[in-house]
JSON list of C-alpha atoms in Angstrom, two decimals:
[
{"chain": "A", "resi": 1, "resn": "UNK", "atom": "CA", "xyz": [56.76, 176.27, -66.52]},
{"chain": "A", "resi": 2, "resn": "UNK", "atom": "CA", "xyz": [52.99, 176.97, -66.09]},
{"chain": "A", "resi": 3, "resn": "UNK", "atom": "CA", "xyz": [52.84, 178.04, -62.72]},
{"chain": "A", "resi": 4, "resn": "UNK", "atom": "CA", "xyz": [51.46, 180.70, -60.05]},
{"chain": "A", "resi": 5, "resn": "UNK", "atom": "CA", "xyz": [54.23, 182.15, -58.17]},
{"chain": "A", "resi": 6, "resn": "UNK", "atom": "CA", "xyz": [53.33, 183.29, -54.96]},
{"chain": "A", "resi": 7, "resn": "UNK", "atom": "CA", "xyz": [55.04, 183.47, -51.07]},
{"chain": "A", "resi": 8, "resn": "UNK", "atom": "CA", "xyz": [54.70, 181.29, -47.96]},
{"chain": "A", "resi": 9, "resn": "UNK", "atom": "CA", "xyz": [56.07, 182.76, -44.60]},
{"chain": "A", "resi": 10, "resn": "UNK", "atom": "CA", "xyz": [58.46, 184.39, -47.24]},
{"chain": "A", "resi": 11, "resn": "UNK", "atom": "CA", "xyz": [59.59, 180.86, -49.02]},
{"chain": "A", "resi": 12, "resn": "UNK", "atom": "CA", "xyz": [58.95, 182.12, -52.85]},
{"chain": "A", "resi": 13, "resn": "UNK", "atom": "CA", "xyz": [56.68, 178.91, -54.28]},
{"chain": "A", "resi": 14, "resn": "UNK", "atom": "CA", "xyz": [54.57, 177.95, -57.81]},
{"chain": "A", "resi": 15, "resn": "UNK", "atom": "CA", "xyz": [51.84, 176.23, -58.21]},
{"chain": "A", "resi": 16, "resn": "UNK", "atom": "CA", "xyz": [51.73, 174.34, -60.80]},
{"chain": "A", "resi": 17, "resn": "UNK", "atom": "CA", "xyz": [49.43, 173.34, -63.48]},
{"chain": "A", "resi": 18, "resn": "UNK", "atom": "CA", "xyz": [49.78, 170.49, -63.09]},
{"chain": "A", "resi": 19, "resn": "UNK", "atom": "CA", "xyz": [48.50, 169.92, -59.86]},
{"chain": "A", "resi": 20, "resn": "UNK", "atom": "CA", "xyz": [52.24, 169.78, -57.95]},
{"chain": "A", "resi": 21, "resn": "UNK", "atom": "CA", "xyz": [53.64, 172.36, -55.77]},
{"chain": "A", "resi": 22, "resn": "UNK", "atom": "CA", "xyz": [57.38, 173.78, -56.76]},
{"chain": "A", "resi": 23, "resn": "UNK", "atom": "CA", "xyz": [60.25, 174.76, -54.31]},
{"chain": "A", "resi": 24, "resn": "UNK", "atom": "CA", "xyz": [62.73, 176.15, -55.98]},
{"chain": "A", "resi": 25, "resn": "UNK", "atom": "CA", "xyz": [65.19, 176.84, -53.36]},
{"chain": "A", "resi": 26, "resn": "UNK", "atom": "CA", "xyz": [65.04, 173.84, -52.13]},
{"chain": "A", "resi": 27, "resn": "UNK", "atom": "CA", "xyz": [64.71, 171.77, -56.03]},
{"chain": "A", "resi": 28, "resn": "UNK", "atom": "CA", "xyz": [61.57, 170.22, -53.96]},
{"chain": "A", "resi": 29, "resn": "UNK", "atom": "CA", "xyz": [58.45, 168.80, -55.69]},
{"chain": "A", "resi": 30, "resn": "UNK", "atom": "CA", "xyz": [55.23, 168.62, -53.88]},
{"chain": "A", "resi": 31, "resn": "UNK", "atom": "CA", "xyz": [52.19, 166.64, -54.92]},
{"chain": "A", "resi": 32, "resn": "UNK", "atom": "CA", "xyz": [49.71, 165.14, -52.67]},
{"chain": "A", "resi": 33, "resn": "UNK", "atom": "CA", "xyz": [47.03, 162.27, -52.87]},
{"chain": "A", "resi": 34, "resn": "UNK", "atom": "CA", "xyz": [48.23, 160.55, -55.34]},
{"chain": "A", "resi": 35, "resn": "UNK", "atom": "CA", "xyz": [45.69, 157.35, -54.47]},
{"chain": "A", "resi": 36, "resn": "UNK", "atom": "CA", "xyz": [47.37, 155.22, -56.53]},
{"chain": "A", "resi": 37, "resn": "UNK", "atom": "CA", "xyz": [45.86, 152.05, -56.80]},
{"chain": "A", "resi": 38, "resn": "UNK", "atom": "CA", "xyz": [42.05, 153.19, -56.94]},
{"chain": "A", "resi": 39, "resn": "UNK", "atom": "CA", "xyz": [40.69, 151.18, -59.98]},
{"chain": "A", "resi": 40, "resn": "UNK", "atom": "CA", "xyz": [42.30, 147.74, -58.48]},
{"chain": "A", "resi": 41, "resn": "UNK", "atom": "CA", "xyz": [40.70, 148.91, -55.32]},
{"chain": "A", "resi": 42, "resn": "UNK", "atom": "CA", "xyz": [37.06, 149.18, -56.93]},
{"chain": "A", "resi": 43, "resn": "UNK", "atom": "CA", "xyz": [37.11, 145.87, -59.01]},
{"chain": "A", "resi": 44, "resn": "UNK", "atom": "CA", "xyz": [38.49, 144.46, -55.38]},
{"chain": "A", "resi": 45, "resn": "UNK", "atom": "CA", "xyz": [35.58, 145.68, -53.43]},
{"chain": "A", "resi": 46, "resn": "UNK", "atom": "CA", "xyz": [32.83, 145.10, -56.05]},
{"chain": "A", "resi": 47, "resn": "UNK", "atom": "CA", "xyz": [32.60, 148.54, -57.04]},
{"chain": "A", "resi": 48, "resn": "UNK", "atom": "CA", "xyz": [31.29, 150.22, -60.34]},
{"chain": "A", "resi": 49, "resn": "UNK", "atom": "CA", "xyz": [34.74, 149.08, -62.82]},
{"chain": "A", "resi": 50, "resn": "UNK", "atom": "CA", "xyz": [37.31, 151.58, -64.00]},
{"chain": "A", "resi": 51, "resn": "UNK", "atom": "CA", "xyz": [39.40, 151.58, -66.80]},
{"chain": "A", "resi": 52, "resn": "UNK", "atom": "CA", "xyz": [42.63, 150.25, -65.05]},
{"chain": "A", "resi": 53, "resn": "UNK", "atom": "CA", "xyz": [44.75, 153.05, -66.41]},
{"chain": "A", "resi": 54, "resn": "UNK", "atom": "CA", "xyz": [45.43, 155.69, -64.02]},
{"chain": "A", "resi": 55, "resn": "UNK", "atom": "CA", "xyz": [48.83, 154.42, -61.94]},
{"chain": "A", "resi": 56, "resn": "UNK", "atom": "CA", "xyz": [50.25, 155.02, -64.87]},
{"chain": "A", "resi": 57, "resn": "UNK", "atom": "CA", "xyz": [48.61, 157.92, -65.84]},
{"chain": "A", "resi": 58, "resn": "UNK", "atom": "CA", "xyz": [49.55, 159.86, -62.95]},
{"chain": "A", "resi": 59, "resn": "UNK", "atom": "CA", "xyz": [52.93, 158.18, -62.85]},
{"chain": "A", "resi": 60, "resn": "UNK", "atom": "CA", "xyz": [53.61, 159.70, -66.40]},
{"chain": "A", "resi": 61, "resn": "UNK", "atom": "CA", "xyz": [52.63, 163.20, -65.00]},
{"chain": "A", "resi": 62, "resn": "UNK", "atom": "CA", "xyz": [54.81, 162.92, -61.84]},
{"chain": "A", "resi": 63, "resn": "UNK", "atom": "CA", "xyz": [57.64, 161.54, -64.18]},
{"chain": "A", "resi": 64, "resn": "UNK", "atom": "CA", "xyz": [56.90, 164.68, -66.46]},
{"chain": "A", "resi": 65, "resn": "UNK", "atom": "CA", "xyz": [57.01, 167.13, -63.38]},
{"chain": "A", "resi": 66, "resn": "UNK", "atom": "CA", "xyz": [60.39, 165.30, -62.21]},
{"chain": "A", "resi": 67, "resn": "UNK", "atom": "CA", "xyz": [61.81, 166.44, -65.34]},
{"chain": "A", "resi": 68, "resn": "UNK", "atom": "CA", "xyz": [60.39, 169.77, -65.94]},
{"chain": "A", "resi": 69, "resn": "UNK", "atom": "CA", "xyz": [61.50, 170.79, -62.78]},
{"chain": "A", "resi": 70, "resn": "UNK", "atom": "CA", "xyz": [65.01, 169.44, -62.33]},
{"chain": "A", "resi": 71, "resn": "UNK", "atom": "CA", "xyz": [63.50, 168.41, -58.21]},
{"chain": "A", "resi": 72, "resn": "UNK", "atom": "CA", "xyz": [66.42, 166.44, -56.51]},
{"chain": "A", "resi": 73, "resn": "UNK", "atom": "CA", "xyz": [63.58, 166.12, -53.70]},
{"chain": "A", "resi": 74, "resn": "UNK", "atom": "CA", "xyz": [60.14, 164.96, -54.22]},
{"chain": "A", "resi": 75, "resn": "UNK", "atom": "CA", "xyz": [57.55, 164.60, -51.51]},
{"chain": "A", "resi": 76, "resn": "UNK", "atom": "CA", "xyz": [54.57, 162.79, -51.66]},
{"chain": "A", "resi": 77, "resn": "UNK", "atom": "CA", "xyz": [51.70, 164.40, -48.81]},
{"chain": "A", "resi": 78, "resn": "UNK", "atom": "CA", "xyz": [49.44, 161.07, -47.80]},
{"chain": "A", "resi": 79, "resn": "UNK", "atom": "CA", "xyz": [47.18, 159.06, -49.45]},
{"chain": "A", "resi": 80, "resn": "UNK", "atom": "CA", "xyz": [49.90, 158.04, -52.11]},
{"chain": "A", "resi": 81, "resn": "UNK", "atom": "CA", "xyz": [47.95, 154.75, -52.57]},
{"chain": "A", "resi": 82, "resn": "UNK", "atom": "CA", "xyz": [43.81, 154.36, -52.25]},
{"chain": "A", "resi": 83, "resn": "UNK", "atom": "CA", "xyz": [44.40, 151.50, -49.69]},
{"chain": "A", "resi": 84, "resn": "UNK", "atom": "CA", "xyz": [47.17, 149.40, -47.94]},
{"chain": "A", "resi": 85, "resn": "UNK", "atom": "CA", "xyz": [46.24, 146.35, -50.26]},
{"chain": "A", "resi": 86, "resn": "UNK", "atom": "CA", "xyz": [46.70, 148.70, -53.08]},
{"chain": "A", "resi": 87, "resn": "UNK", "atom": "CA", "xyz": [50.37, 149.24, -52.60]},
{"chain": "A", "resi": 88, "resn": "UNK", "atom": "CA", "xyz": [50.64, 145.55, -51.91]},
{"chain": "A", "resi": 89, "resn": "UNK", "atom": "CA", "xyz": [49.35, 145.08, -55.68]},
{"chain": "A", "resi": 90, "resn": "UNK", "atom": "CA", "xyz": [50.53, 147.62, -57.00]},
{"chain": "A", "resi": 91, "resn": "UNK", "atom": "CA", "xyz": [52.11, 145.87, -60.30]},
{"chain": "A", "resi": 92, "resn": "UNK", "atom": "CA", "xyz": [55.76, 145.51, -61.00]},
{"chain": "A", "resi": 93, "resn": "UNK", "atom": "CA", "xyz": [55.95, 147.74, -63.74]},
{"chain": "A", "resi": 94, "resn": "UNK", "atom": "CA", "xyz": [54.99, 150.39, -61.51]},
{"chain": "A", "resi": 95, "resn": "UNK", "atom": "CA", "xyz": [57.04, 149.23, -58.91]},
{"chain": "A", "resi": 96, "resn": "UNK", "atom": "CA", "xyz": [59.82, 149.68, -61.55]},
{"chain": "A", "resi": 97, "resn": "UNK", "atom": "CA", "xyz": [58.97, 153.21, -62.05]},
{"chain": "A", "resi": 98, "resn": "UNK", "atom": "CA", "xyz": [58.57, 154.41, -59.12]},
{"chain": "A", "resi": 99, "resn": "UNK", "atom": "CA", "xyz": [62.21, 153.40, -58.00]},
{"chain": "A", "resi": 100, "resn": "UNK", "atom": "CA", "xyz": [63.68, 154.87, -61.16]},
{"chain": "A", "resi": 101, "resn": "UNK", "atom": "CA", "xyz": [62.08, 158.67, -60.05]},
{"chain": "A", "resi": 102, "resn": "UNK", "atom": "CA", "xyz": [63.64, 157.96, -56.91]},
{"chain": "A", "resi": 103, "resn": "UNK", "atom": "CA", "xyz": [67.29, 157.36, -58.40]},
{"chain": "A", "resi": 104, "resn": "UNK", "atom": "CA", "xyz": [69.37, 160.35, -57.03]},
{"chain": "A", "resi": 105, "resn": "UNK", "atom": "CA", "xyz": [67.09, 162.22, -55.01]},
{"chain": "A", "resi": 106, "resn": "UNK", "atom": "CA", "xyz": [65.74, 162.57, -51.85]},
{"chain": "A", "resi": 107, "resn": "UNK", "atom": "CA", "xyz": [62.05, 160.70, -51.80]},
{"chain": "A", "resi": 108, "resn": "UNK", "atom": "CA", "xyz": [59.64, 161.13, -48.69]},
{"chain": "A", "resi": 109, "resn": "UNK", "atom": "CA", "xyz": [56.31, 159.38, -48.02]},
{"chain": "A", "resi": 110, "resn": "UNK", "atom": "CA", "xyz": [54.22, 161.52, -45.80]},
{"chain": "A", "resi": 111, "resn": "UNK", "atom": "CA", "xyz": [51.77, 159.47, -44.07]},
{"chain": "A", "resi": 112, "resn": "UNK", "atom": "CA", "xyz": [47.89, 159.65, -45.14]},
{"chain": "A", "resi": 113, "resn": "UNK", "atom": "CA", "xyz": [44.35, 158.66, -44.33]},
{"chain": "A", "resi": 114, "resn": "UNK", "atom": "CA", "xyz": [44.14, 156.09, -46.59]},
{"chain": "A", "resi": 115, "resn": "UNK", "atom": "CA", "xyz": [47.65, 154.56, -45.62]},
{"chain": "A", "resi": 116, "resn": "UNK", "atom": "CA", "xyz": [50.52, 154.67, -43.74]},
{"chain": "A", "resi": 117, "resn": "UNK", "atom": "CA", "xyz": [53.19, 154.87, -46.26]},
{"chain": "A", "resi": 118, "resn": "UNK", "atom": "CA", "xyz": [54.11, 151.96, -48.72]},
{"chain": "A", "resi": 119, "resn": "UNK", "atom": "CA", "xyz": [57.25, 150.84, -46.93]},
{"chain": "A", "resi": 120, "resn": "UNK", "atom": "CA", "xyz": [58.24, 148.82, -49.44]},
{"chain": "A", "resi": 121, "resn": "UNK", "atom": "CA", "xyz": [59.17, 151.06, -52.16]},
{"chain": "A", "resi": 122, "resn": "UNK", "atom": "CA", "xyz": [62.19, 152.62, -50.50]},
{"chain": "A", "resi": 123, "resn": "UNK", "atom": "CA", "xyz": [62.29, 156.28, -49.75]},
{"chain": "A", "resi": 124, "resn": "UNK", "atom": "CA", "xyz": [61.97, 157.85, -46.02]},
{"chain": "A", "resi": 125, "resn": "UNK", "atom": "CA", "xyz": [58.48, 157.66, -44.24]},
{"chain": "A", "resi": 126, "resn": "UNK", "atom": "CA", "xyz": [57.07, 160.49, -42.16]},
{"chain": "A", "resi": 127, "resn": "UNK", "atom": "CA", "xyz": [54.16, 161.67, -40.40]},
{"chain": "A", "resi": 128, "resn": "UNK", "atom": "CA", "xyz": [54.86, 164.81, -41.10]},
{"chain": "A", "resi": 129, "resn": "UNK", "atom": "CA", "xyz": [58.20, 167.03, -42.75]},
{"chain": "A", "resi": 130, "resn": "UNK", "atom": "CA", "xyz": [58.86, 170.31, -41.30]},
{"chain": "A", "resi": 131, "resn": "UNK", "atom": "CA", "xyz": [61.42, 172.51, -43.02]},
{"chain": "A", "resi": 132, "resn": "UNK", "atom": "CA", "xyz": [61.69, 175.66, -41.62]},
{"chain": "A", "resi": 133, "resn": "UNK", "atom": "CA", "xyz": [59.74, 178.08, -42.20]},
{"chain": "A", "resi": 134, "resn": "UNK", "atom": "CA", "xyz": [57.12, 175.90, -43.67]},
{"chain": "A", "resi": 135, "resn": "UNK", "atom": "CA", "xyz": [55.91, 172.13, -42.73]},
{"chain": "A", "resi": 136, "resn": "UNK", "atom": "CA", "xyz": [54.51, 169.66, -45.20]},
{"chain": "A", "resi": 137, "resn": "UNK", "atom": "CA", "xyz": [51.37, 167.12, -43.71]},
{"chain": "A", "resi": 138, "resn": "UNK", "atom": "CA", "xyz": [48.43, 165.40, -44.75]},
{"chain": "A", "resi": 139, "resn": "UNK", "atom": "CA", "xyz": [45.57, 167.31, -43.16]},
{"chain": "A", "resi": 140, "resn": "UNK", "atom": "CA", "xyz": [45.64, 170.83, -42.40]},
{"chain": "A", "resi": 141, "resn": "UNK", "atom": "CA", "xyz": [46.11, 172.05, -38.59]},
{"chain": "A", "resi": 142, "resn": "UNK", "atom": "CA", "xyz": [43.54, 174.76, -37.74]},
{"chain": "A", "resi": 143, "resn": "UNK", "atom": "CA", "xyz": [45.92, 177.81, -36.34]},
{"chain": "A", "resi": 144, "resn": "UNK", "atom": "CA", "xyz": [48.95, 176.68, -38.26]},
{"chain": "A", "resi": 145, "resn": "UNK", "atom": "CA", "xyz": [51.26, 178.52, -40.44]},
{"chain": "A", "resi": 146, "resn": "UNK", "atom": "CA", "xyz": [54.22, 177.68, -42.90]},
{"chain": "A", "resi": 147, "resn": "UNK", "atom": "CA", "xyz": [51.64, 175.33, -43.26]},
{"chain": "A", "resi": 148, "resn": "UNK", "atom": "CA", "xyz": [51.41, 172.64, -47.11]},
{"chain": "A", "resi": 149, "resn": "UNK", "atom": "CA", "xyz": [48.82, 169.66, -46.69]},
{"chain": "A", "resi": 150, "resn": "UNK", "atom": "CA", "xyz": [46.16, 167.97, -48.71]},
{"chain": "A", "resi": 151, "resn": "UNK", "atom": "CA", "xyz": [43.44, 165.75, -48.01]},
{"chain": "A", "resi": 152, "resn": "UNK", "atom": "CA", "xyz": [40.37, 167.50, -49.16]},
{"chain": "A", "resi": 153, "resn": "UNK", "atom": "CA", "xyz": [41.00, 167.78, -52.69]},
{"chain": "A", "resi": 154, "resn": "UNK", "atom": "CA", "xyz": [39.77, 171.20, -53.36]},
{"chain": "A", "resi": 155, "resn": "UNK", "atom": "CA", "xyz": [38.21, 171.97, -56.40]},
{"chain": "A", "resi": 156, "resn": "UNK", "atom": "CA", "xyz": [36.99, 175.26, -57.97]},
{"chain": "A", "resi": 157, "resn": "UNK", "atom": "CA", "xyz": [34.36, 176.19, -60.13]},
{"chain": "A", "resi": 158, "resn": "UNK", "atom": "CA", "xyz": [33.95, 179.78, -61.46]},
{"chain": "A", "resi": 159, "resn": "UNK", "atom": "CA", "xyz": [31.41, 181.54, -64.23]},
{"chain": "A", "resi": 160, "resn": "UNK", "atom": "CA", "xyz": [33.35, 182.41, -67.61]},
{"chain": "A", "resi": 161, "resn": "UNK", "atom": "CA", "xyz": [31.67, 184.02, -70.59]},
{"chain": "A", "resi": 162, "resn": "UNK", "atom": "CA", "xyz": [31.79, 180.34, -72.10]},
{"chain": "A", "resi": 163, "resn": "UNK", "atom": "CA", "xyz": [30.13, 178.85, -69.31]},
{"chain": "A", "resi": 164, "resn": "UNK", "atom": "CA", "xyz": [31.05, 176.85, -65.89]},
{"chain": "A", "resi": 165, "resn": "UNK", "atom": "CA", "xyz": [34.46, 176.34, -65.08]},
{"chain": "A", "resi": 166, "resn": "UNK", "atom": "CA", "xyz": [35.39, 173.35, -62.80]},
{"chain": "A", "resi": 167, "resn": "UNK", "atom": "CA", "xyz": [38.72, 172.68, -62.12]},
{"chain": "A", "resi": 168, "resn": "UNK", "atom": "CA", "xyz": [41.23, 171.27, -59.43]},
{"chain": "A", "resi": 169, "resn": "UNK", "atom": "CA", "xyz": [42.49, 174.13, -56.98]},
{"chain": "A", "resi": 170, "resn": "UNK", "atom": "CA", "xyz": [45.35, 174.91, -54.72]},
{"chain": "A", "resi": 171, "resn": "UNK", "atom": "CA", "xyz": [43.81, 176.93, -52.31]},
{"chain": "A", "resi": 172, "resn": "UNK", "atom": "CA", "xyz": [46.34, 179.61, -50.94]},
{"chain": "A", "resi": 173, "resn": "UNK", "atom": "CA", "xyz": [46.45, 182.51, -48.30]},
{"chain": "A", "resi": 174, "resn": "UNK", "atom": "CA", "xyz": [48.64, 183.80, -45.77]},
{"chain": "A", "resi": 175, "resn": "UNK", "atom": "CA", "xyz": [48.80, 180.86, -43.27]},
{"chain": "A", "resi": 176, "resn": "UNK", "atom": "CA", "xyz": [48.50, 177.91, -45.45]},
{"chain": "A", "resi": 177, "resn": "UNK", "atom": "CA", "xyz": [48.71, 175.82, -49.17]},
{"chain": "A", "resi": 178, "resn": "UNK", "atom": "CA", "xyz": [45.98, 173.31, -49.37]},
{"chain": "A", "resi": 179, "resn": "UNK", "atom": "CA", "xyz": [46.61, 171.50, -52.16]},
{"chain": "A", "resi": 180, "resn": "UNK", "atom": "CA", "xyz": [44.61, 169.63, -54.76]},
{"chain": "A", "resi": 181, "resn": "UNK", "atom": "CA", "xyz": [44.62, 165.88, -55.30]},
{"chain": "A", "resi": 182, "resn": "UNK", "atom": "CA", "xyz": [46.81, 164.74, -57.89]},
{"chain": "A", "resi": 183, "resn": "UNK", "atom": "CA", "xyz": [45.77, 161.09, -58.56]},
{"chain": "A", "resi": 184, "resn": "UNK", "atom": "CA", "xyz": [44.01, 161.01, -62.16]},
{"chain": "A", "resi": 185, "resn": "UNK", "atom": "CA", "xyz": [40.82, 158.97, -60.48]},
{"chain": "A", "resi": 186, "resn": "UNK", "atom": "CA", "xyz": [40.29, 161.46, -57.50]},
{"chain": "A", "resi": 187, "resn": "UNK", "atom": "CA", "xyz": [37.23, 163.18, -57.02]},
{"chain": "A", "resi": 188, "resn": "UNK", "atom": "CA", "xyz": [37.27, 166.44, -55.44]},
{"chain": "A", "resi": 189, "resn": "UNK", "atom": "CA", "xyz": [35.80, 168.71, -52.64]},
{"chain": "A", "resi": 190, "resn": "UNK", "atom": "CA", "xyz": [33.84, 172.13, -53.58]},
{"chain": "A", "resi": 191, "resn": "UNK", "atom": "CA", "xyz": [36.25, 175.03, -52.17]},
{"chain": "A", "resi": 192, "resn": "UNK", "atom": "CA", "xyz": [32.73, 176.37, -50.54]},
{"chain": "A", "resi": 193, "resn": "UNK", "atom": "CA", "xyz": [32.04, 173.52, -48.40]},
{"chain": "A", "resi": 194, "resn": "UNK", "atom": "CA", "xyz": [32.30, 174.54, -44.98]},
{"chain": "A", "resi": 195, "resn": "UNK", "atom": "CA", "xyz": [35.48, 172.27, -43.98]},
{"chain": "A", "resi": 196, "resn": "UNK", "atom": "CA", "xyz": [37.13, 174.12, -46.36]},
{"chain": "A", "resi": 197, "resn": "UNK", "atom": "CA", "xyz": [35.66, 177.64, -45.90]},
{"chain": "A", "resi": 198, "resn": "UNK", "atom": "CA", "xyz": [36.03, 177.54, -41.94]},
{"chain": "A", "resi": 199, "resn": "UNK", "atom": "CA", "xyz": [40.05, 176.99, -42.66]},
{"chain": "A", "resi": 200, "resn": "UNK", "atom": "CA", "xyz": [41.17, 179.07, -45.25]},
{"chain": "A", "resi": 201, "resn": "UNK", "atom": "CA", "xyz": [41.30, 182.94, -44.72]},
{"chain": "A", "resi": 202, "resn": "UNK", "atom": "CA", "xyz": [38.58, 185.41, -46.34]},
{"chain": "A", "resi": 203, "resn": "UNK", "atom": "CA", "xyz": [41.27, 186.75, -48.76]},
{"chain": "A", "resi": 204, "resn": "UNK", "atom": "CA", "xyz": [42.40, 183.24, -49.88]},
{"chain": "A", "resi": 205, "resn": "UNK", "atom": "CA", "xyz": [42.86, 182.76, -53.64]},
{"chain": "A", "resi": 206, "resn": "UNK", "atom": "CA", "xyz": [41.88, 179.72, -55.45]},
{"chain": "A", "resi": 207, "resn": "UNK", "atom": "CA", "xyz": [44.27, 178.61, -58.20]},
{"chain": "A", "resi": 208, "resn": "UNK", "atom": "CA", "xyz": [42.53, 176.44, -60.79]},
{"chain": "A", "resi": 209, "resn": "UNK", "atom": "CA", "xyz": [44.73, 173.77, -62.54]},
{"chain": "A", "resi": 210, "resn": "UNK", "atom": "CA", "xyz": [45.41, 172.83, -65.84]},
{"chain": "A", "resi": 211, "resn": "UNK", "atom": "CA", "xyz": [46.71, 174.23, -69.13]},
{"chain": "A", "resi": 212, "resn": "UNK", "atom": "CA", "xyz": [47.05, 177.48, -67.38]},
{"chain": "A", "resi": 213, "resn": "UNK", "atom": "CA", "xyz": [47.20, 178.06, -63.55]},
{"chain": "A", "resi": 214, "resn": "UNK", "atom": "CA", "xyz": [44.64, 180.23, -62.75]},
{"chain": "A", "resi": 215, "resn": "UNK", "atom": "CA", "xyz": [44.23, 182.64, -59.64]},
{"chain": "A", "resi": 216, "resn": "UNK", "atom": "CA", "xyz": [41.29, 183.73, -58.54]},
{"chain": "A", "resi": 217, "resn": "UNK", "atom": "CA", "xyz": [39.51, 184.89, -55.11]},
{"chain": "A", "resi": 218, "resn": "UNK", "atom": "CA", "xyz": [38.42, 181.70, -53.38]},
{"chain": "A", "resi": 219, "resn": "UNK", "atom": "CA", "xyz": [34.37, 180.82, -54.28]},
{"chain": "A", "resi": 220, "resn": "UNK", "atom": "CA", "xyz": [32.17, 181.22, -51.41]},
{"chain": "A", "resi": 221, "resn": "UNK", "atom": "CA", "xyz": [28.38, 180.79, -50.75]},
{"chain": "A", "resi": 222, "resn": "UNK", "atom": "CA", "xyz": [26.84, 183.92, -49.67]},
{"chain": "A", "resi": 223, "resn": "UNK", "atom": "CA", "xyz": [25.44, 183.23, -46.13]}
]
């Protein structure tokens, strides 16, 4: 698999390409913010319209993971839908294919921002999963360790001799995973902002998704 392999309070993890976090010793898969939902959400608010194609998009992925992997655990770190009324509407199809991923293995909902969990679709429903050494939330704990959340949906951009590279990011160091969004509509927060910069430590690594993982030192301003 495309992956950085790297250790958490001396669990070994990868982070994927993809965008999803691997366990191995545990078969868990991690991904976090899904949003599902956020095109219905626009066109039900009066916002600009989106093509209304990326449930399944980043269904497909998940589905992809699932198999890649082998998980017989997946966990899902908040904001799995852009609003409640999202995962009321979310259509059946999806519905569908969300319960076949969960055939056989263990499926949690951690609770987000945006919702509380979608109740409805079956699997267990946390605020929070801790599994010694590490714990799995939505929004990062200032003095935590062990620690895997999302929320801010990092995002990376670093100079290459082609140009400007701007990619998703896990950001990683000794304390903590802060993981990127995995929803195909989700926008993303510059791994310099200060929310970001204030949490992670000055040797922190960004890893840049996509067709390879990519480690790098974290970007930051000079002050």
């Amino acid at each position: 698999m495309n992956g950085y392999d790297f250790t958490l309070a001396g669990q070994r993890l990868s982070a994927l390409g993809s965008g999803a976090l691997w366990w191995p010793e545990r078969r868990m898969l991690c991904v976090a913010d899904l949003h599902l939902g956020k095109a219905e959400r626009h066109a039900r608010r009066g916002g600009a319209a989106l093509p209304p194609y990326e449930t399944a998009d980043t269904l497909e992925r998940l589905d992809a993971d699932i198999a890649a992997t082998g998980a017989v655990s997946v966990l899902c770190l908040g904001d799995s839908f852009d609003d409640d009324a999202a995962a009321v509407t979310l259509p059946e199809a999806a519905r569908l294919w969300i319960s076949r991923m969960q055939a056989g293995r263990t499926w949690v909902w951690i609770a987000g921002n945006h919702d509380p969990g979608p109740v409805e679709l079956g699997g267990t429903h946390l605020a929070e999963l801790p599994v010694p050494p590490l714990v799995f939330r939505h929004i990062a704990m200032p003095g935590a360790t062990g620690e895997i959340s999302g929320h801010y949906h990092p995002k990376a951009r670093i100079r290459t001799r082609a140009g400007t590279l701007a990619r998703r990011a896990f950001l990683i160091d000794g304390d903590r995973v802060v993981m990127p969004a995995y929803g195909t509509y989700t926008g993303g927060l510059d791994c310099h902002d200060r929310a970001l910069a204030d949490l992670m430590r000055p040797d922190a690594l960004a890893v840049l998704t996509g067709p390879r993982a990519l480690p790098v030192p974290m970007p930051r301003r000079a002050a």
